[in-house]
């Protein structure tokens, strides 16, 4: 059985080297995604959403055809008229796209049920350039992309992609609107939401970390799990270590969203049950200002003493302080 006694003392050490966790010189994109599930010849379900990287910023009310703004800054600096025009365009697209697809499904060898995903957006690179993109995928694989005012088939889309592009390229008015969205509206909007949402997007929230064990991976082996939760922004560095050595077997889950917009992740290490001594989980994140979190696996009884000490000392001090304050300002404490 496992003798993990997790030290409450998330010992804080000054980090020697400041690695990539703080660097955020990466591209950032804004994209709208329309997912259409075609069940049969007469039935399609459409969902629209918009995302700033991994963060959902907009939803869509299918009944009213209105955009749902999910963050206080999701409107950027779009005017009421621009929002209305966009809603009309997307509403039109939500009618046109399924009609065209149903009509040509057998010609294109689209077999019911199937999924079509249309993505439209733009990406800001660290140099400041913004490039628009627009793609169409069938069953999760891209078959068309939009370039220079027209739809082009992807190589892996084969002859089907060529047939689909030929049809979509006939809708000239729609292509012109798309070209404006890609080269003008999206870049302006991306800059404006990055500006409006700056405080929220760049907020620094410290992670909490704790240890547990997973199901035993085999006889005489243990699965150690380091949980890290509640941090923002997303880039983070978490490893199982011994001394200065990163343990090679460290495995990481995906970084998953918490409901409050912060992030969560698990980092695993599969080890011999007899080889756990000196192992610790190290967490490096921009919010920690260089003070990495170190969580040690403790086996020896000494750690219990330390935990008790760590809890008791502040408790005693707090109690003493409370008594002192009560004497000094009784009015304040009469509330209790
Ligand atoms: C199409 O699918 C929907 C939802 O599954 C179903 O209610 C409807 O009867 C189907 N229509 C046809 C013509 O199969
Ligand atoms: C896009 O079109 C313009 C003229 O219409 C042409 O000069 C340019 O080479 C094209 N670019 C690509 C990538 O096809
Ligand atoms: C909105 O913000 C973008 C990017 O900062 C800017 O280029 C544009 O002129 C602004 N539009 C209005 C109407 O203020």
CSV table of C-alpha atoms and ligand atoms in Angstrom, one decimal:
chain,number,residue,atom,x,y,z
A,1,UNK,CA,0.0,0.0,0.0
A,2,UNK,CA,1.1,3.4,-0.6
A,3,UNK,CA,2.7,5.4,2.1
A,4,UNK,CA,2.5,8.8,0.4
A,5,UNK,CA,2.5,11.5,2.9
A,6,UNK,CA,2.3,14.6,1.0
A,7,UNK,CA,4.2,17.5,2.4
A,8,UNK,CA,1.9,20.4,2.8
A,9,UNK,CA,5.0,22.5,2.6
A,10,UNK,CA,5.0,23.4,-1.1
A,11,UNK,CA,8.5,24.4,-0.6
A,12,UNK,CA,9.3,27.5,-2.5
A,13,UNK,CA,12.7,27.7,-4.0
A,14,UNK,CA,14.1,30.5,-6.2
A,15,UNK,CA,14.1,29.2,-9.7
A,16,UNK,CA,17.5,29.3,-11.2
A,17,UNK,CA,16.5,29.4,-14.9
A,18,UNK,CA,13.5,31.0,-16.3
A,19,UNK,CA,12.4,28.8,-19.1
A,20,UNK,CA,9.6,29.2,-21.6
A,21,UNK,CA,6.7,29.3,-19.2
A,22,UNK,CA,6.7,33.1,-19.2
A,23,UNK,CA,7.3,33.6,-22.8
A,24,UNK,CA,4.2,34.3,-24.7
A,25,UNK,CA,5.6,35.4,-28.0
A,26,UNK,CA,3.4,33.1,-29.9
A,27,UNK,CA,0.8,33.5,-32.6
A,28,UNK,CA,-2.8,34.1,-31.5
A,29,UNK,CA,-5.8,33.4,-33.6
A,30,UNK,CA,-9.5,34.3,-33.6
A,31,UNK,CA,-11.8,31.9,-35.4
A,32,UNK,CA,-15.4,31.1,-36.0
A,33,UNK,CA,-16.4,27.5,-36.3
A,34,UNK,CA,-19.6,26.2,-37.9
A,35,UNK,CA,-20.2,22.5,-37.3
A,36,UNK,CA,-23.0,21.0,-39.3
A,37,UNK,CA,-24.2,17.4,-38.5
A,38,UNK,CA,-26.1,16.1,-41.5
A,39,UNK,CA,-28.3,13.3,-40.3
A,40,UNK,CA,-30.2,12.6,-43.4
A,41,UNK,CA,-31.5,14.3,-46.6
A,42,UNK,CA,-33.8,16.5,-44.6
A,43,UNK,CA,-32.2,17.0,-41.3
A,44,UNK,CA,-29.1,19.0,-40.3
A,45,UNK,CA,-28.0,20.4,-36.9
A,46,UNK,CA,-25.8,23.5,-37.0
A,47,UNK,CA,-23.7,24.9,-34.2
A,48,UNK,CA,-21.7,28.1,-34.4
A,49,UNK,CA,-19.1,29.3,-32.0
A,50,UNK,CA,-16.1,31.6,-32.0
A,51,UNK,CA,-12.8,31.2,-30.2
A,52,UNK,CA,-9.7,33.3,-29.3
A,53,UNK,CA,-7.1,30.5,-29.3
A,54,UNK,CA,-8.7,28.0,-26.8
A,55,UNK,CA,-11.0,30.4,-25.2
A,56,UNK,CA,-14.6,30.5,-26.4
A,57,UNK,CA,-15.6,34.1,-26.9
A,58,UNK,CA,-18.9,33.8,-28.8
A,59,UNK,CA,-21.9,31.5,-29.1
A,60,UNK,CA,-24.8,31.5,-31.5
A,61,UNK,CA,-28.5,31.4,-30.9
A,62,UNK,CA,-29.8,29.2,-33.8
A,63,UNK,CA,-33.4,30.3,-33.3
A,64,UNK,CA,-33.0,34.0,-33.3
A,65,UNK,CA,-29.8,34.1,-35.4
A,66,UNK,CA,-28.1,36.3,-32.9
A,67,UNK,CA,-24.5,36.2,-31.7
A,68,UNK,CA,-24.1,35.5,-28.0
A,69,UNK,CA,-21.3,37.5,-26.5
A,70,UNK,CA,-19.7,35.3,-23.8
A,71,UNK,CA,-17.2,37.8,-22.3
A,72,UNK,CA,-17.6,41.4,-21.3
A,73,UNK,CA,-15.1,42.3,-24.0
A,74,UNK,CA,-16.4,40.0,-26.8
A,75,UNK,CA,-17.8,42.8,-28.9
A,76,UNK,CA,-14.4,44.5,-29.3
A,77,UNK,CA,-15.1,47.8,-30.9
A,78,UNK,CA,-17.6,46.5,-33.5
A,79,UNK,CA,-20.5,48.9,-34.0
A,80,UNK,CA,-24.1,47.8,-33.7
A,81,UNK,CA,-24.4,48.0,-37.5
A,82,UNK,CA,-21.4,45.8,-38.0
A,83,UNK,CA,-22.7,43.2,-35.6
A,84,UNK,CA,-26.1,43.2,-37.4
A,85,UNK,CA,-24.4,42.8,-40.8
A,86,UNK,CA,-22.4,39.9,-39.5
A,87,UNK,CA,-25.5,38.2,-38.0
A,88,UNK,CA,-27.2,38.5,-41.4
A,89,UNK,CA,-24.2,37.1,-43.2
A,90,UNK,CA,-23.9,34.1,-40.9
A,91,UNK,CA,-27.7,33.5,-40.9
A,92,UNK,CA,-27.6,33.5,-44.7
A,93,UNK,CA,-24.6,31.1,-44.7
A,94,UNK,CA,-26.4,28.8,-42.2
A,95,UNK,CA,-29.2,28.5,-44.8
A,96,UNK,CA,-27.2,28.4,-48.0
A,97,UNK,CA,-24.5,25.9,-46.9
A,98,UNK,CA,-26.8,23.0,-45.9
A,99,UNK,CA,-29.0,23.6,-49.0
A,100,UNK,CA,-26.0,23.4,-51.3
A,101,UNK,CA,-24.6,20.4,-49.4
A,102,UNK,CA,-27.8,18.4,-49.4
A,103,UNK,CA,-28.3,19.1,-53.1
A,104,UNK,CA,-24.8,17.8,-54.0
A,105,UNK,CA,-24.3,15.2,-51.3
A,106,UNK,CA,-24.6,12.2,-53.6
A,107,UNK,CA,-22.5,13.8,-56.4
A,108,UNK,CA,-19.8,14.5,-53.9
A,109,UNK,CA,-20.1,11.0,-52.3
A,110,UNK,CA,-20.9,12.5,-48.9
A,111,UNK,CA,-22.5,9.6,-47.0
A,112,UNK,CA,-25.2,10.3,-44.4
A,113,UNK,CA,-24.7,10.9,-41.5
A,114,UNK,CA,-21.7,13.2,-42.0
A,115,UNK,CA,-20.1,16.3,-40.4
A,116,UNK,CA,-19.0,19.4,-42.2
A,117,UNK,CA,-16.9,22.0,-40.4
A,118,UNK,CA,-16.3,25.5,-41.7
A,119,UNK,CA,-13.7,27.6,-40.0
A,120,UNK,CA,-13.1,31.3,-40.7
A,121,UNK,CA,-10.7,33.5,-38.9
A,122,UNK,CA,-7.3,35.2,-38.7
A,123,UNK,CA,-4.0,34.8,-37.0
A,124,UNK,CA,-1.7,37.4,-35.5
A,125,UNK,CA,2.0,36.4,-35.6
A,126,UNK,CA,4.6,37.7,-33.2
A,127,UNK,CA,5.9,40.1,-35.9
A,128,UNK,CA,2.5,41.8,-36.0
A,129,UNK,CA,1.3,40.5,-39.4
A,130,UNK,CA,-2.3,39.2,-39.5
A,131,UNK,CA,-3.3,36.5,-42.0
A,132,UNK,CA,-6.9,35.4,-42.6
A,133,UNK,CA,-7.9,31.7,-43.1
A,134,UNK,CA,-11.0,29.9,-44.2
A,135,UNK,CA,-11.3,26.1,-44.5
A,136,UNK,CA,-13.9,23.5,-45.0
A,137,UNK,CA,-13.6,20.0,-43.6
A,138,UNK,CA,-15.6,16.8,-44.4
A,139,UNK,CA,-15.6,14.2,-41.6
A,140,UNK,CA,-12.8,16.1,-39.8
A,141,UNK,CA,-10.4,16.4,-42.7
A,142,UNK,CA,-9.8,19.6,-44.6
A,143,UNK,CA,-10.9,19.5,-48.2
A,144,UNK,CA,-11.0,23.2,-49.2
A,145,UNK,CA,-9.2,26.3,-48.2
A,146,UNK,CA,-9.9,29.8,-49.3
A,147,UNK,CA,-7.2,31.8,-50.9
A,148,UNK,CA,-7.1,34.9,-53.1
A,149,UNK,CA,-10.8,35.2,-53.4
A,150,UNK,CA,-11.6,31.6,-54.2
A,151,UNK,CA,-11.9,28.1,-52.9
A,152,UNK,CA,-9.0,25.8,-53.6
A,153,UNK,CA,-9.1,22.0,-53.1
A,154,UNK,CA,-6.5,20.5,-50.8
A,155,UNK,CA,-4.3,17.8,-52.2
A,156,UNK,CA,-5.5,15.0,-49.9
A,157,UNK,CA,-9.2,16.0,-50.7
A,158,UNK,CA,-8.8,14.3,-54.1
A,159,UNK,CA,-11.3,14.6,-56.9
A,160,UNK,CA,-14.1,15.1,-54.3
A,161,UNK,CA,-12.5,18.3,-53.1
A,162,UNK,CA,-12.2,19.5,-56.7
A,163,UNK,CA,-15.9,18.9,-57.3
A,164,UNK,CA,-16.9,20.7,-54.0
A,165,UNK,CA,-14.7,23.7,-54.8
A,166,UNK,CA,-16.2,24.0,-58.3
A,167,UNK,CA,-19.7,24.4,-56.7
A,168,UNK,CA,-18.7,26.7,-53.9
A,169,UNK,CA,-16.8,29.0,-56.3
A,170,UNK,CA,-20.0,29.8,-58.1
A,171,UNK,CA,-21.3,31.9,-55.1
A,172,UNK,CA,-19.5,35.1,-56.0
A,173,UNK,CA,-21.3,37.4,-53.6
A,174,UNK,CA,-20.5,35.2,-50.7
A,175,UNK,CA,-16.9,35.0,-51.8
A,176,UNK,CA,-16.6,38.8,-51.9
A,177,UNK,CA,-18.0,39.1,-48.4
A,178,UNK,CA,-15.6,36.4,-47.1
A,179,UNK,CA,-12.7,38.2,-48.7
A,180,UNK,CA,-13.6,41.4,-46.8
A,181,UNK,CA,-14.1,39.4,-43.5
A,182,UNK,CA,-10.7,37.8,-43.9
A,183,UNK,CA,-8.7,40.8,-44.9
A,184,UNK,CA,-10.4,43.7,-43.1
A,185,UNK,CA,-13.1,42.8,-40.5
A,186,UNK,CA,-11.3,39.9,-38.8
A,187,UNK,CA,-7.9,41.6,-38.4
A,188,UNK,CA,-9.5,44.8,-37.0
A,189,UNK,CA,-11.7,42.7,-34.7
A,190,UNK,CA,-8.8,40.5,-33.4
A,191,UNK,CA,-6.8,43.6,-32.5
A,192,UNK,CA,-9.8,45.2,-30.8
A,193,UNK,CA,-10.7,42.3,-28.6
A,194,UNK,CA,-7.1,41.7,-27.6
A,195,UNK,CA,-7.1,45.3,-26.5
A,196,UNK,CA,-10.6,45.2,-24.8
A,197,UNK,CA,-9.9,41.9,-23.1
A,198,UNK,CA,-6.3,42.6,-22.2
A,199,UNK,CA,-6.7,42.7,-18.4
A,200,UNK,CA,-8.7,39.4,-18.5
A,201,UNK,CA,-6.5,37.6,-21.0
A,202,UNK,CA,-3.2,38.6,-19.3
A,203,UNK,CA,-4.4,38.0,-15.8
A,204,UNK,CA,-2.0,36.0,-13.7
A,205,UNK,CA,-3.6,33.3,-11.5
A,206,UNK,CA,-1.4,31.0,-9.4
A,207,UNK,CA,-1.8,27.3,-9.7
A,208,UNK,CA,-2.6,25.0,-6.8
A,209,UNK,CA,-0.8,21.7,-6.9
A,210,UNK,CA,-1.3,18.4,-5.0
A,211,UNK,CA,-0.2,14.8,-5.4
A,212,UNK,CA,-2.0,11.5,-5.5
A,213,UNK,CA,-1.5,8.0,-6.9
A,214,UNK,CA,-3.3,6.5,-9.8
A,215,UNK,CA,-4.2,2.8,-10.4
A,216,UNK,CA,-1.1,0.6,-10.0
A,217,UNK,CA,0.4,0.1,-13.4
A,218,UNK,CA,1.8,-3.3,-12.5
A,219,UNK,CA,3.2,-5.5,-9.7
A,220,UNK,CA,5.6,-3.5,-7.6
A,221,UNK,CA,5.0,-0.3,-9.6
A,222,UNK,CA,3.3,2.9,-8.7
A,223,UNK,CA,1.7,5.6,-10.7
A,224,UNK,CA,2.4,9.0,-9.2
A,225,UNK,CA,0.1,11.9,-10.2
A,226,UNK,CA,0.8,15.6,-9.8
A,227,UNK,CA,-2.3,17.7,-10.2
A,228,UNK,CA,-2.0,21.3,-11.1
A,229,UNK,CA,-5.2,23.4,-11.2
A,230,UNK,CA,-6.6,27.0,-11.4
A,231,UNK,CA,-3.8,28.7,-13.3
A,232,UNK,CA,-3.9,31.3,-16.0
A,233,UNK,CA,-2.5,31.9,-18.6
A,234,UNK,CA,-2.2,28.5,-20.1
A,235,UNK,CA,1.6,28.0,-20.7
A,236,UNK,CA,3.0,25.9,-17.9
A,237,UNK,CA,5.9,23.6,-17.1
A,238,UNK,CA,5.4,20.6,-14.8
A,239,UNK,CA,7.8,17.7,-14.3
A,240,UNK,CA,8.5,14.9,-11.9
A,241,UNK,CA,12.1,15.3,-10.8
A,242,UNK,CA,14.8,13.9,-8.5
A,243,UNK,CA,17.5,16.4,-7.5
A,244,UNK,CA,18.1,18.4,-10.7
A,245,UNK,CA,17.1,15.5,-13.0
A,246,UNK,CA,13.8,15.6,-14.9
A,247,UNK,CA,12.4,12.0,-14.8
A,248,UNK,CA,12.3,10.7,-18.3
A,249,UNK,CA,9.1,8.8,-17.8
A,250,UNK,CA,7.1,12.0,-17.0
A,251,UNK,CA,3.8,11.9,-19.0
A,252,UNK,CA,1.4,14.8,-19.3
A,253,UNK,CA,-2.4,14.9,-19.8
A,254,UNK,CA,-3.9,17.6,-22.0
A,255,UNK,CA,-4.4,21.0,-20.5
A,256,UNK,CA,-8.1,21.1,-19.7
A,257,UNK,CA,-10.3,24.1,-19.1
A,258,UNK,CA,-11.9,24.8,-15.7
A,259,UNK,CA,-15.3,26.4,-15.7
A,260,UNK,CA,-13.9,29.7,-14.5
A,261,UNK,CA,-11.5,30.1,-17.4
A,262,UNK,CA,-8.5,28.8,-15.6
A,263,UNK,CA,-6.6,25.6,-16.6
A,264,UNK,CA,-6.0,22.1,-15.1
A,265,UNK,CA,-3.5,19.4,-15.9
A,266,UNK,CA,-2.1,16.1,-14.5
A,267,UNK,CA,1.5,14.9,-14.8
A,268,UNK,CA,2.2,11.2,-14.3
A,269,UNK,CA,5.2,9.1,-13.4
A,270,UNK,CA,5.2,5.3,-13.5
A,271,UNK,CA,7.9,4.1,-11.1
A,272,UNK,CA,9.2,1.1,-9.2
A,273,UNK,CA,7.6,1.1,-5.8
A,274,UNK,CA,11.0,1.0,-4.2
A,275,UNK,CA,12.3,3.9,-6.3
A,276,UNK,CA,10.2,6.8,-5.1
A,277,UNK,CA,12.6,8.3,-2.6
A,278,UNK,CA,13.5,11.9,-3.3
A,279,UNK,CA,11.0,12.4,-6.1
A,280,UNK,CA,9.2,15.6,-6.3
A,281,UNK,CA,6.8,17.5,-8.7
A,282,UNK,CA,8.0,20.8,-9.9
A,283,UNK,CA,5.7,23.5,-11.3
A,284,UNK,CA,6.9,26.6,-13.1
A,285,UNK,CA,4.4,29.2,-14.2
A,286,UNK,CA,4.5,32.9,-15.0
A,287,UNK,CA,2.2,33.8,-12.1
A,288,UNK,CA,4.7,32.4,-9.6
A,289,UNK,CA,7.3,35.1,-10.4
A,290,UNK,CA,10.2,32.6,-10.5
A,291,UNK,CA,9.2,30.8,-7.2
A,292,UNK,CA,8.5,27.3,-8.5
A,293,UNK,CA,6.2,25.0,-6.5
A,294,UNK,CA,8.0,21.9,-5.3
A,295,UNK,CA,5.8,19.0,-4.0
A,296,UNK,CA,7.8,16.2,-2.4
A,297,UNK,CA,6.8,12.6,-1.9
A,298,UNK,CA,7.6,11.9,1.7
A,299,UNK,CA,7.9,8.5,3.3
A,300,UNK,CA,9.4,9.1,6.6
A,301,UNK,CA,7.5,10.0,9.7
A,302,UNK,CA,9.4,13.3,10.0
A,303,UNK,CA,7.2,14.9,7.5
A,304,UNK,CA,4.1,14.5,9.7
A,305,UNK,CA,5.9,16.4,12.4
A,306,UNK,CA,6.8,19.1,9.9
A,307,UNK,CA,3.2,19.3,8.7
A,308,UNK,CA,1.9,19.7,12.2
A,309,UNK,CA,4.5,22.3,12.8
A,310,UNK,CA,3.6,24.1,9.6
A,311,UNK,CA,-0.1,24.2,10.5
A,312,UNK,CA,0.4,24.9,14.2
A,313,UNK,CA,2.8,27.7,14.2
A,314,UNK,CA,0.7,30.1,12.1
A,315,UNK,CA,-2.4,29.0,14.0
A,316,UNK,CA,-0.8,30.0,17.3
A,317,UNK,CA,0.4,33.2,15.9
A,318,UNK,CA,-3.0,34.1,14.5
A,319,UNK,CA,-4.7,33.3,17.8
A,320,UNK,CA,-2.3,35.5,19.6
A,321,UNK,CA,-2.9,38.3,17.2
A,322,UNK,CA,-6.7,37.9,17.5
A,323,UNK,CA,-6.5,38.2,21.3
A,324,UNK,CA,-4.3,41.2,21.0
A,325,UNK,CA,-6.6,42.9,18.5
A,326,UNK,CA,-9.6,42.1,20.6
A,327,UNK,CA,-8.1,44.0,23.5
A,328,UNK,CA,-7.1,46.9,21.3
A,329,UNK,CA,-10.3,47.4,19.3
A,330,UNK,CA,-13.1,45.6,21.0
A,331,UNK,CA,-15.7,47.5,18.9
A,332,UNK,CA,-14.6,45.7,15.8
A,333,UNK,CA,-14.7,42.3,17.4
A,334,UNK,CA,-18.1,42.9,19.0
A,335,UNK,CA,-19.5,42.0,15.5
A,336,UNK,CA,-18.6,38.4,16.2
B,1,LIG,C1,-34.0,12.5,-40.4
B,1,LIG,O1,-33.4,12.4,-39.1
B,1,LIG,C2,-34.2,13.0,-38.1
B,1,LIG,C3,-33.5,13.0,-36.8
B,1,LIG,O2,-32.8,11.8,-36.5
B,1,LIG,C4,-35.5,12.2,-38.0
B,1,LIG,O3,-36.4,12.7,-37.0
B,1,LIG,C5,-36.2,12.2,-39.3
B,1,LIG,O4,-37.4,11.3,-39.3
B,1,LIG,C6,-35.3,11.7,-40.4
B,1,LIG,N1,-35.9,11.9,-41.7
B,1,LIG,C7,-35.8,11.0,-42.7
B,1,LIG,C8,-36.5,11.4,-44.0
B,1,LIG,O5,-35.2,10.0,-42.5
B,2,LIG,C1,-3.5,36.2,-56.0
B,2,LIG,O1,-4.0,36.9,-57.1
B,2,LIG,C2,-3.2,37.9,-57.5
B,2,LIG,C3,-3.9,38.7,-58.7
B,2,LIG,O2,-5.3,38.4,-58.7
B,2,LIG,C4,-1.9,37.4,-58.0
B,2,LIG,O3,-1.0,38.4,-58.4
B,2,LIG,C5,-1.3,36.5,-56.9
B,2,LIG,O4,-0.1,35.9,-57.4
B,2,LIG,C6,-2.2,35.5,-56.4
B,2,LIG,N1,-1.6,34.8,-55.2
B,2,LIG,C7,-1.6,33.5,-55.0
B,2,LIG,C8,-1.0,33.0,-53.8
B,2,LIG,O5,-2.2,32.8,-55.8
B,3,LIG,C1,-11.3,49.1,-33.8
B,3,LIG,O1,-10.0,48.7,-33.4
B,3,LIG,C2,-9.1,48.4,-34.5
B,3,LIG,C3,-7.8,47.8,-34.0
B,3,LIG,O2,-7.3,48.5,-32.8
B,3,LIG,C4,-8.9,49.7,-35.3
B,3,LIG,O3,-8.0,49.4,-36.4
B,3,LIG,C5,-10.2,50.3,-35.8
B,3,LIG,O4,-10.0,51.5,-36.4
B,3,LIG,C6,-11.2,50.5,-34.6
B,3,LIG,N1,-12.5,50.8,-35.1
B,3,LIG,C7,-13.2,51.8,-34.6
B,3,LIG,C8,-14.5,52.0,-35.2
B,3,LIG,O5,-12.8,52.4,-33.6
